[in-house]
XYZ file of C-alpha atoms in Angstrom:
558
model
C 0.000 0.000 0.000
C 1.362 3.397 -0.978
C 2.419 5.637 1.883
C 1.568 9.293 2.303
C 4.137 12.078 2.317
C 3.659 12.454 6.066
C 4.318 8.753 6.683
C 7.456 8.712 4.543
C 8.711 11.852 6.305
C 8.433 10.124 9.682
C 10.158 7.013 8.321
C 13.091 9.145 7.192
C 13.283 10.991 10.504
C 13.184 7.765 12.507
C 15.931 6.270 10.347
C 18.126 9.245 11.269
C 17.586 8.603 14.965
C 14.900 11.199 15.654
C 12.938 10.374 18.811
C 11.175 13.673 19.594
C 9.513 16.540 17.747
C 8.908 19.745 19.711
C 6.135 21.992 18.482
C 2.542 23.207 18.368
C -0.156 21.956 15.961
C -1.764 24.363 13.514
C -4.124 24.221 10.576
C -1.449 24.146 7.881
C 0.317 21.169 9.513
C -2.771 19.289 10.700
C -2.245 16.652 8.027
C 1.152 15.854 9.557
C -0.329 15.338 12.994
C -2.364 12.274 11.972
C 0.652 10.129 10.984
C 2.572 11.484 13.977
C -0.173 10.374 16.366
C 0.023 6.802 15.046
C 3.832 6.633 14.988
C 5.299 4.874 18.041
C 8.916 5.706 17.249
C 8.719 9.494 17.596
C 7.159 11.379 20.510
C 5.453 14.685 19.778
C 6.091 17.164 22.605
C 3.477 19.900 22.686
C 5.055 23.151 23.865
C 3.351 26.426 24.789
C 5.363 28.605 22.411
C 7.182 27.689 19.215
C 10.262 29.609 20.375
C 10.490 27.229 23.327
C 10.104 24.298 20.929
C 13.001 25.525 18.802
C 15.153 26.037 21.906
C 14.295 22.495 22.991
C 15.309 21.108 19.605
C 18.562 23.077 19.748
C 19.357 21.983 23.310
C 18.435 18.371 22.506
C 20.916 18.453 19.616
C 23.631 20.115 21.714
C 23.179 17.534 24.457
C 23.055 14.401 22.321
C 24.695 15.301 19.020
C 21.595 13.853 17.361
C 19.134 15.644 15.124
C 16.762 17.934 17.014
C 13.397 18.589 15.354
C 10.856 21.380 15.899
C 7.624 22.183 14.116
C 5.336 25.166 13.616
C 2.384 26.119 11.501
C 2.350 28.659 8.659
C 2.866 32.328 9.379
C 3.255 33.077 13.104
C 4.232 29.518 14.017
C 7.155 29.559 11.605
C 8.191 33.057 12.680
C 8.231 32.070 16.346
C 10.757 29.309 15.625
C 13.435 31.684 14.412
C 15.106 32.687 17.681
C 15.742 29.095 18.732
C 16.887 28.203 15.218
C 19.451 30.994 15.227
C 20.692 29.628 18.545
C 21.173 26.246 16.858
C 22.818 27.750 13.785
C 25.323 29.848 15.731
C 26.182 27.013 18.156
C 26.467 24.432 15.346
C 23.657 22.201 16.603
C 21.971 19.937 13.988
C 18.284 20.891 13.889
C 15.458 20.330 11.403
C 12.567 22.797 11.345
C 9.278 21.651 9.808
C 6.785 24.347 8.885
C 3.431 24.537 7.189
C 2.365 26.736 4.294
C -0.986 27.728 2.869
C -2.522 25.476 0.199
C -1.375 25.575 -3.416
C -4.351 27.611 -4.722
C -3.575 30.404 -2.259
C 0.200 30.730 -2.505
C 1.044 34.196 -3.793
C -2.430 35.638 -3.136
C -1.645 37.285 0.240
C -3.805 34.637 1.897
C -4.398 34.370 5.638
C -1.108 33.498 7.416
C 0.803 33.349 4.135
C 4.389 34.529 4.399
C 7.507 33.966 2.328
C 8.704 31.201 4.626
C 11.636 30.200 2.403
C 12.797 33.803 2.304
C 12.374 34.043 6.068
C 14.555 30.967 6.642
C 17.109 31.774 3.945
C 19.781 32.989 6.333
C 19.272 30.557 9.203
C 18.945 27.300 7.232
C 21.777 25.593 5.367
C 19.101 23.490 3.606
C 15.847 25.300 2.841
C 13.170 23.633 0.714
C 9.425 23.578 0.081
C 8.099 20.109 -0.714
C 5.667 20.581 -3.589
C 5.687 17.116 -5.165
C 4.894 13.899 -3.277
C 7.593 11.819 -4.924
C 10.266 14.248 -3.760
C 9.736 13.584 -0.068
C 12.074 10.635 0.537
C 15.021 12.264 -1.199
C 14.461 15.775 0.126
C 13.743 14.738 3.728
C 16.810 12.506 3.722
C 18.899 15.318 2.262
C 17.609 17.766 4.881
C 18.650 15.389 7.670
C 22.021 14.691 6.097
C 22.815 18.385 5.644
C 21.905 19.225 9.233
C 23.949 16.354 10.664
C 26.990 16.597 8.424
C 27.250 20.400 8.573
C 26.012 20.714 12.170
C 23.529 23.209 10.878
C 19.826 23.999 10.547
C 17.672 22.460 7.815
C 14.140 23.532 6.941
C 11.304 21.735 5.150
C 8.065 23.558 4.376
C 4.841 21.753 3.417
C 1.894 23.377 1.645
C -1.342 22.244 3.263
C -2.267 19.432 0.835
C 1.152 17.801 0.554
C 1.338 15.602 3.709
C -1.619 13.405 2.620
C -0.437 12.948 -0.974
C 0.504 9.391 -1.941
C 4.106 8.494 -2.723
C 5.044 5.998 -5.426
C 6.410 2.883 -3.762
C 9.621 2.820 -5.754
C 10.287 6.473 -4.861
C 9.718 6.091 -1.123
C 13.078 4.390 -0.613
C 16.155 6.188 0.671
C 19.651 5.360 1.862
C 20.793 6.032 5.415
C 24.449 6.910 5.905
C 26.539 7.254 9.063
C 27.249 10.907 9.813
C 29.840 10.318 12.506
C 33.297 11.157 11.267
C 36.753 11.921 12.561
C 39.480 13.731 10.684
C 43.134 14.081 11.623
C 45.745 16.562 10.335
C 48.604 15.279 8.243
C 51.579 13.717 10.105
C 53.934 16.552 9.176
C 51.592 19.150 10.694
C 51.171 17.054 13.833
C 54.960 16.689 14.098
C 55.387 20.451 13.767
C 52.733 21.146 16.408
C 54.336 18.694 18.831
C 57.741 20.265 18.195
C 56.458 23.737 19.009
C 54.668 22.603 22.162
C 57.793 20.848 23.428
C 59.950 23.901 22.686
C 57.635 26.312 24.503
C 58.322 27.306 28.120
C 54.885 28.668 29.018
C 52.231 26.843 26.967
C 48.514 27.262 27.735
C 45.450 25.450 26.358
C 42.282 27.402 25.530
C 39.450 24.864 25.214
C 36.020 25.547 23.784
C 32.792 23.681 23.196
C 34.398 21.690 20.402
C 36.727 20.067 22.937
C 33.943 18.668 25.107
C 33.927 15.446 23.097
C 37.634 15.036 23.843
C 37.715 15.691 27.599
C 39.784 12.620 28.386
C 42.400 13.339 25.730
C 42.632 17.033 26.594
C 43.132 16.384 30.296
C 45.673 13.667 29.471
C 47.677 16.097 27.299
C 47.503 18.802 29.958
C 48.721 16.396 32.649
C 51.433 14.823 30.528
C 52.913 18.165 29.495
C 51.975 20.208 32.606
C 49.922 22.682 30.564
C 47.342 24.892 32.324
C 43.858 24.877 30.793
C 41.612 27.905 30.294
C 38.042 27.363 29.081
C 35.662 29.490 27.062
C 32.178 29.974 28.501
C 30.536 27.196 26.404
C 33.597 25.041 27.045
C 33.139 24.977 30.823
C 33.340 21.360 31.918
C 36.030 20.322 29.465
C 38.182 19.914 32.582
C 36.826 19.625 36.150
C 37.083 22.926 38.022
C 38.856 21.210 40.902
C 41.650 19.929 38.660
C 44.959 21.631 39.605
C 45.587 22.628 35.973
C 42.140 24.207 35.498
C 42.417 28.009 35.571
C 38.785 28.882 34.861
C 37.143 30.953 32.176
C 38.385 33.779 29.980
C 36.855 37.172 29.320
C 34.580 39.500 31.271
C 32.983 36.509 33.007
C 36.311 34.820 33.522
C 38.902 34.235 36.229
C 42.026 36.188 37.204
C 44.471 33.264 36.820
C 43.178 32.658 33.297
C 43.990 36.262 32.382
C 47.435 35.997 33.940
C 48.150 32.848 31.941
C 47.119 34.570 28.718
C 49.325 37.570 29.418
C 52.474 35.559 30.064
C 52.197 32.419 27.903
C 54.535 31.911 24.966
C 52.312 29.391 23.146
C 48.523 29.081 23.058
C 46.935 25.832 21.895
C 43.312 26.532 20.966
C 41.065 23.481 20.816
C 37.512 23.601 19.475
C 36.964 27.330 19.811
C 36.576 30.355 17.588
C 36.964 32.707 20.540
C 35.663 36.134 19.464
C 37.152 38.504 22.043
C 40.675 38.903 20.745
C 41.538 41.557 23.338
C 41.827 38.736 25.886
C 44.207 36.647 23.769
C 48.014 36.880 24.080
C 49.693 39.511 21.937
C 53.064 37.849 21.345
C 52.623 34.100 21.892
C 52.563 31.510 19.132
C 49.046 30.332 18.325
C 48.169 26.768 17.298
C 44.502 26.178 16.514
C 42.687 22.821 16.242
C 39.245 22.831 14.630
C 37.251 20.347 12.592
C 36.121 23.138 10.231
C 38.826 24.714 8.083
C 36.935 28.006 7.798
C 37.357 28.577 11.548
C 41.154 28.452 11.469
C 42.587 31.950 11.826
C 39.196 33.526 11.353
C 39.660 36.286 13.923
C 43.336 36.343 14.801
C 46.798 35.427 13.595
C 47.444 31.679 13.777
C 50.969 30.334 13.393
C 49.860 26.750 12.786
C 46.386 25.517 11.891
C 45.354 21.885 12.403
C 42.141 20.920 10.652
C 40.854 17.876 12.491
C 38.477 16.491 15.072
C 39.522 17.270 18.630
C 39.723 13.734 20.007
C 41.932 12.007 17.401
C 44.047 15.126 16.917
C 44.827 15.411 20.637
C 45.458 11.660 20.785
C 47.972 12.000 17.943
C 49.738 14.841 19.768
C 49.852 12.773 22.954
C 51.747 10.073 21.108
C 54.352 12.596 19.908
C 55.131 14.432 23.159
C 57.172 13.192 26.115
C 56.109 13.942 29.699
C 57.504 16.971 31.486
C 57.336 18.469 34.972
C 55.553 21.709 35.883
C 57.540 24.873 35.188
C 57.762 27.949 37.450
C 55.133 29.513 35.171
C 52.687 26.713 35.969
C 53.406 27.005 39.682
C 52.773 30.761 39.504
C 49.360 30.509 37.869
C 48.410 27.614 40.154
C 49.188 29.776 43.180
C 47.073 32.581 41.729
C 44.325 30.043 41.044
C 44.358 29.006 44.701
C 44.043 32.641 45.814
C 41.267 33.317 43.286
C 39.212 30.326 44.397
C 39.645 31.335 48.041
C 38.457 34.860 47.284
C 35.373 33.499 45.508
C 34.621 31.116 48.381
C 35.113 33.803 51.036
C 32.753 36.170 49.235
C 30.152 33.452 48.701
C 30.275 32.324 52.311
C 28.958 35.702 53.465
C 25.606 34.507 52.141
C 23.992 37.923 51.917
C 21.192 39.121 54.152
C 17.414 38.551 54.455
C 15.726 39.798 51.292
C 19.043 40.040 49.463
C 20.637 36.603 49.213
C 24.122 36.481 47.692
C 23.904 34.975 44.190
C 27.443 33.637 44.608
C 26.228 31.741 47.677
C 23.402 30.188 45.664
C 25.745 29.016 42.888
C 28.221 27.683 45.444
C 25.545 25.715 47.331
C 24.070 24.353 44.109
C 27.434 23.004 42.982
C 27.701 21.068 46.258
C 24.177 19.643 46.122
C 23.597 18.738 42.495
C 24.442 15.251 41.237
C 27.855 14.810 39.564
C 26.283 13.881 36.210
C 23.399 16.375 36.211
C 22.585 18.516 33.210
C 22.729 22.247 33.940
C 21.074 24.717 31.546
C 21.969 28.329 32.253
C 20.089 31.330 30.945
C 21.774 34.502 29.730
C 22.264 37.275 32.288
C 23.902 37.650 35.663
C 22.924 34.097 36.537
C 25.476 33.008 33.938
C 28.158 35.140 35.610
C 27.639 33.562 39.031
C 27.442 30.059 37.606
C 30.535 30.413 35.441
C 32.591 31.548 38.438
C 31.077 29.936 41.518
C 29.666 26.652 40.244
C 32.429 24.076 40.574
C 31.740 21.772 37.675
C 32.685 18.101 37.902
C 31.141 15.905 35.213
C 27.901 17.810 34.749
C 26.504 18.722 31.359
C 26.638 22.469 30.623
C 24.090 23.975 28.223
C 24.128 27.646 27.233
C 23.031 29.867 24.378
C 26.657 30.623 23.641
C 26.832 32.689 20.457
C 23.304 34.061 20.148
C 23.219 34.780 23.878
C 19.445 34.682 24.035
C 17.476 35.112 27.216
C 14.746 32.518 27.658
C 16.974 29.550 26.769
C 17.392 28.057 30.257
C 13.992 26.498 30.983
C 13.387 24.945 27.518
C 16.955 23.609 27.479
C 16.525 21.916 30.855
C 13.269 20.330 29.696
C 14.929 19.085 26.503
C 17.818 17.635 28.522
C 15.320 15.708 30.623
C 13.718 14.255 27.485
C 17.167 13.376 26.127
C 18.518 11.845 29.344
C 15.617 11.168 31.705
C 17.731 9.355 34.300
C 19.922 12.408 34.959
C 19.007 15.425 37.074
C 18.126 18.460 34.984
C 18.464 21.973 36.390
C 17.619 25.323 34.820
C 19.510 28.256 36.337
C 17.752 31.441 35.297
C 17.235 35.086 36.097
C 13.814 36.587 36.618
C 13.988 38.427 33.287
C 14.896 35.412 31.177
C 12.582 32.999 32.960
C 9.544 35.254 32.528
C 9.998 35.236 28.756
C 9.062 31.565 28.373
C 7.758 30.627 31.815
C 4.562 29.197 30.276
C 6.554 26.114 29.319
C 7.048 25.197 32.949
C 3.596 23.672 32.374
C 5.143 21.515 29.644
C 7.494 19.973 32.210
C 4.514 19.313 34.488
C 2.406 17.818 31.693
C 5.098 15.387 30.575
C 6.175 14.596 34.142
C 9.724 15.859 33.696
C 10.945 16.885 37.165
C 13.264 19.720 36.216
C 14.504 22.054 38.942
C 14.381 25.772 38.174
C 16.802 27.802 40.303
C 15.655 31.381 39.888
C 17.940 34.320 40.728
C 15.237 36.897 41.402
C 16.753 40.369 41.817
C 13.709 42.171 40.368
C 15.673 43.743 37.568
C 17.652 43.138 34.402
C 20.843 43.207 36.427
C 23.392 42.772 33.662
C 21.792 45.494 31.541
C 21.775 47.831 34.523
C 25.480 47.173 35.073
C 26.255 47.674 31.373
C 24.426 51.006 31.387
C 26.635 52.070 34.277
C 29.844 50.992 32.551
C 28.838 53.110 29.554
C 28.332 56.109 31.818
C 24.557 56.008 31.499
C 22.003 56.295 34.309
C 19.883 53.228 34.936
C 16.667 53.159 32.910
C 14.152 50.494 31.957
C 15.753 47.699 33.960
C 13.432 47.341 36.978
C 11.063 44.364 36.838
C 7.671 43.841 38.422
C 7.504 40.135 39.172
C 4.781 37.730 40.270
C 5.283 35.173 43.001
C 7.124 32.552 40.949
C 6.892 29.959 43.727
C 3.099 30.340 43.800
C 3.085 30.004 40.005
C 4.894 26.669 40.300
C 2.227 25.418 42.716
C -0.598 26.680 40.495
C 0.922 24.942 37.462
C 1.025 21.565 39.211
C 4.637 21.668 40.304
C 6.128 22.759 43.600
C 7.428 26.184 44.547
C 9.948 27.319 47.156
C 10.188 30.994 48.117
C 13.576 31.830 49.615
C 14.353 35.249 51.093
C 16.924 34.304 53.736
C 20.414 32.898 53.037
C 20.023 30.256 55.739
C 17.134 28.672 53.818
C 18.935 28.306 50.483
C 20.508 24.903 51.060
C 17.339 23.291 52.427
C 15.171 24.591 49.565
C 17.643 23.497 46.898
C 18.039 20.065 48.465
C 14.277 19.459 48.616
C 13.741 20.747 45.091
C 16.458 18.550 43.607
C 14.890 15.481 45.229
C 11.345 16.289 44.087
C 9.489 14.018 41.680
C 7.617 16.989 40.192
C 8.986 20.110 38.475
C 10.048 22.774 40.953
C 10.858 26.472 41.064
C 13.189 27.755 43.782
C 12.449 31.499 43.756
C 15.439 33.077 45.521
C 15.352 36.818 46.169
C 18.944 37.754 45.430
C 20.814 40.966 46.149
C 19.814 43.513 43.470
C 23.000 45.498 44.054
C 25.416 42.613 43.482
C 27.462 43.585 40.438
C 28.974 41.163 37.883
C 32.429 42.752 38.076
C 35.018 41.517 35.564
C 38.133 39.864 37.011
C 40.106 42.978 36.143
C 38.442 46.377 36.001
C 39.767 48.891 33.485
C 40.022 52.627 34.165
C 37.474 53.248 31.403
C 34.948 50.896 33.030
C 35.428 52.457 36.480
C 35.122 55.991 35.104
C 31.974 55.153 33.169
C 30.333 53.609 36.197
C 31.183 56.601 38.404
C 29.760 59.003 35.802
C 26.544 56.972 35.661
C 26.035 57.177 39.419
C 26.551 60.967 39.345
C 24.002 61.324 36.537
C 21.489 59.261 38.487
C 21.948 61.473 41.539
C 21.522 64.624 39.422
C 18.669 63.034 37.430
C 20.278 63.823 34.077
């Protein structure tokens, strides 16, 4: 019996390992919902906003490396997907977006909910196609999946209303599944040259990004064998445990002092799996060796003395085989001593805990790192919550999910829900600010509906704290950053979860502990200090001057 377009589409998706589709039904995709209801291989996850569905697909792909899929109807449904799809595109997560379109007789007539969906997705999607002929579906759906997986990119398939129920010729419903996992290694002469330079250097440092997360074991082994300190980018946090003696912390405005010291004094920087954008934090005179699986990323922003195009794991393994062990140098001992002082200063500040009504956010991050399971998945929203987590959360083997390059608020909750669908046996925690959480808080109900006990740790300072701080640094008085918030703990209870309202530092640990053990979704609404500033590890004269000017302008109301 001939299959419909919708049935063949699901066959192709299942063959590529798809297990979930995140989305909202709509009239232009109703004919896809029928086959999806009958299919036992793929679970449809009904979200409350398509943006949340796209974030879930992106986070699912980041977490698993598999194809994430989201779906929205014609017009507004497709438009709502875009923010999450840009997150996937910029973070190189393989995602397929499925959208509806008005019926054939109405295309081009300015019909209800008709938009130029292919034009809309032109920039975000590496593969962008409208299926207009039934016998195209097997080839085009397979190609969309292949492109997303092989390029680590976004693909998009649009379906005019009538297409999903069209019949497909039996001989044209077949397709070939290929393995998209691949490893590439630089040529032996380049590896020999890289090893030679590393051995000759006196003060080498590793800068590891998200692309090194798949090679944690090899990276740590190289660092230990050669006594090389490791600095991580923000999305690369977790590539080495924070308690490891060679881990110096993050780089940049959210980074750590010992990481900056290492960058200033190193004579060789080995960059692994990162296209770090803030070149002002990179060394000015050191040799740079860059490892990346994508040739276009080599030397994209800065001078590179030696580029190695290859996958992180086999490339680092090949370097390990070429380099003899060595003992720590005085340079390593210096940055390790600074690391010890830095960690003590963070701990001392966190231990103060804050005061009633103004809990220290550093204290919250510190307590969470001690209470959460070693293999938990942590999804962090953009804002000051990311500052406190990047510095005060001592990562062990936890998963770390962020909207790294798009830097979109609202990512945390959907990402934590997606992580729970991807790995249901592991704890899943969303660490969010009040501003970011409120953007997509409706999807807390999604976690309740599907019985996914995620824990939301909410830093509630009643303002857009990072924006307020940025305004000050630019010499501007605060404006438009105060937030009027509901009782988020009461919202959790009303939605069918469980809420914890925390206003006193002494209650933080108990609330977090109970929430993490709960079998229903929880929100721990912690009223944090609104005046706690996300100060960079080193403050420039320009930043200090700008902030002082802003305070004067506020006092003078100008």
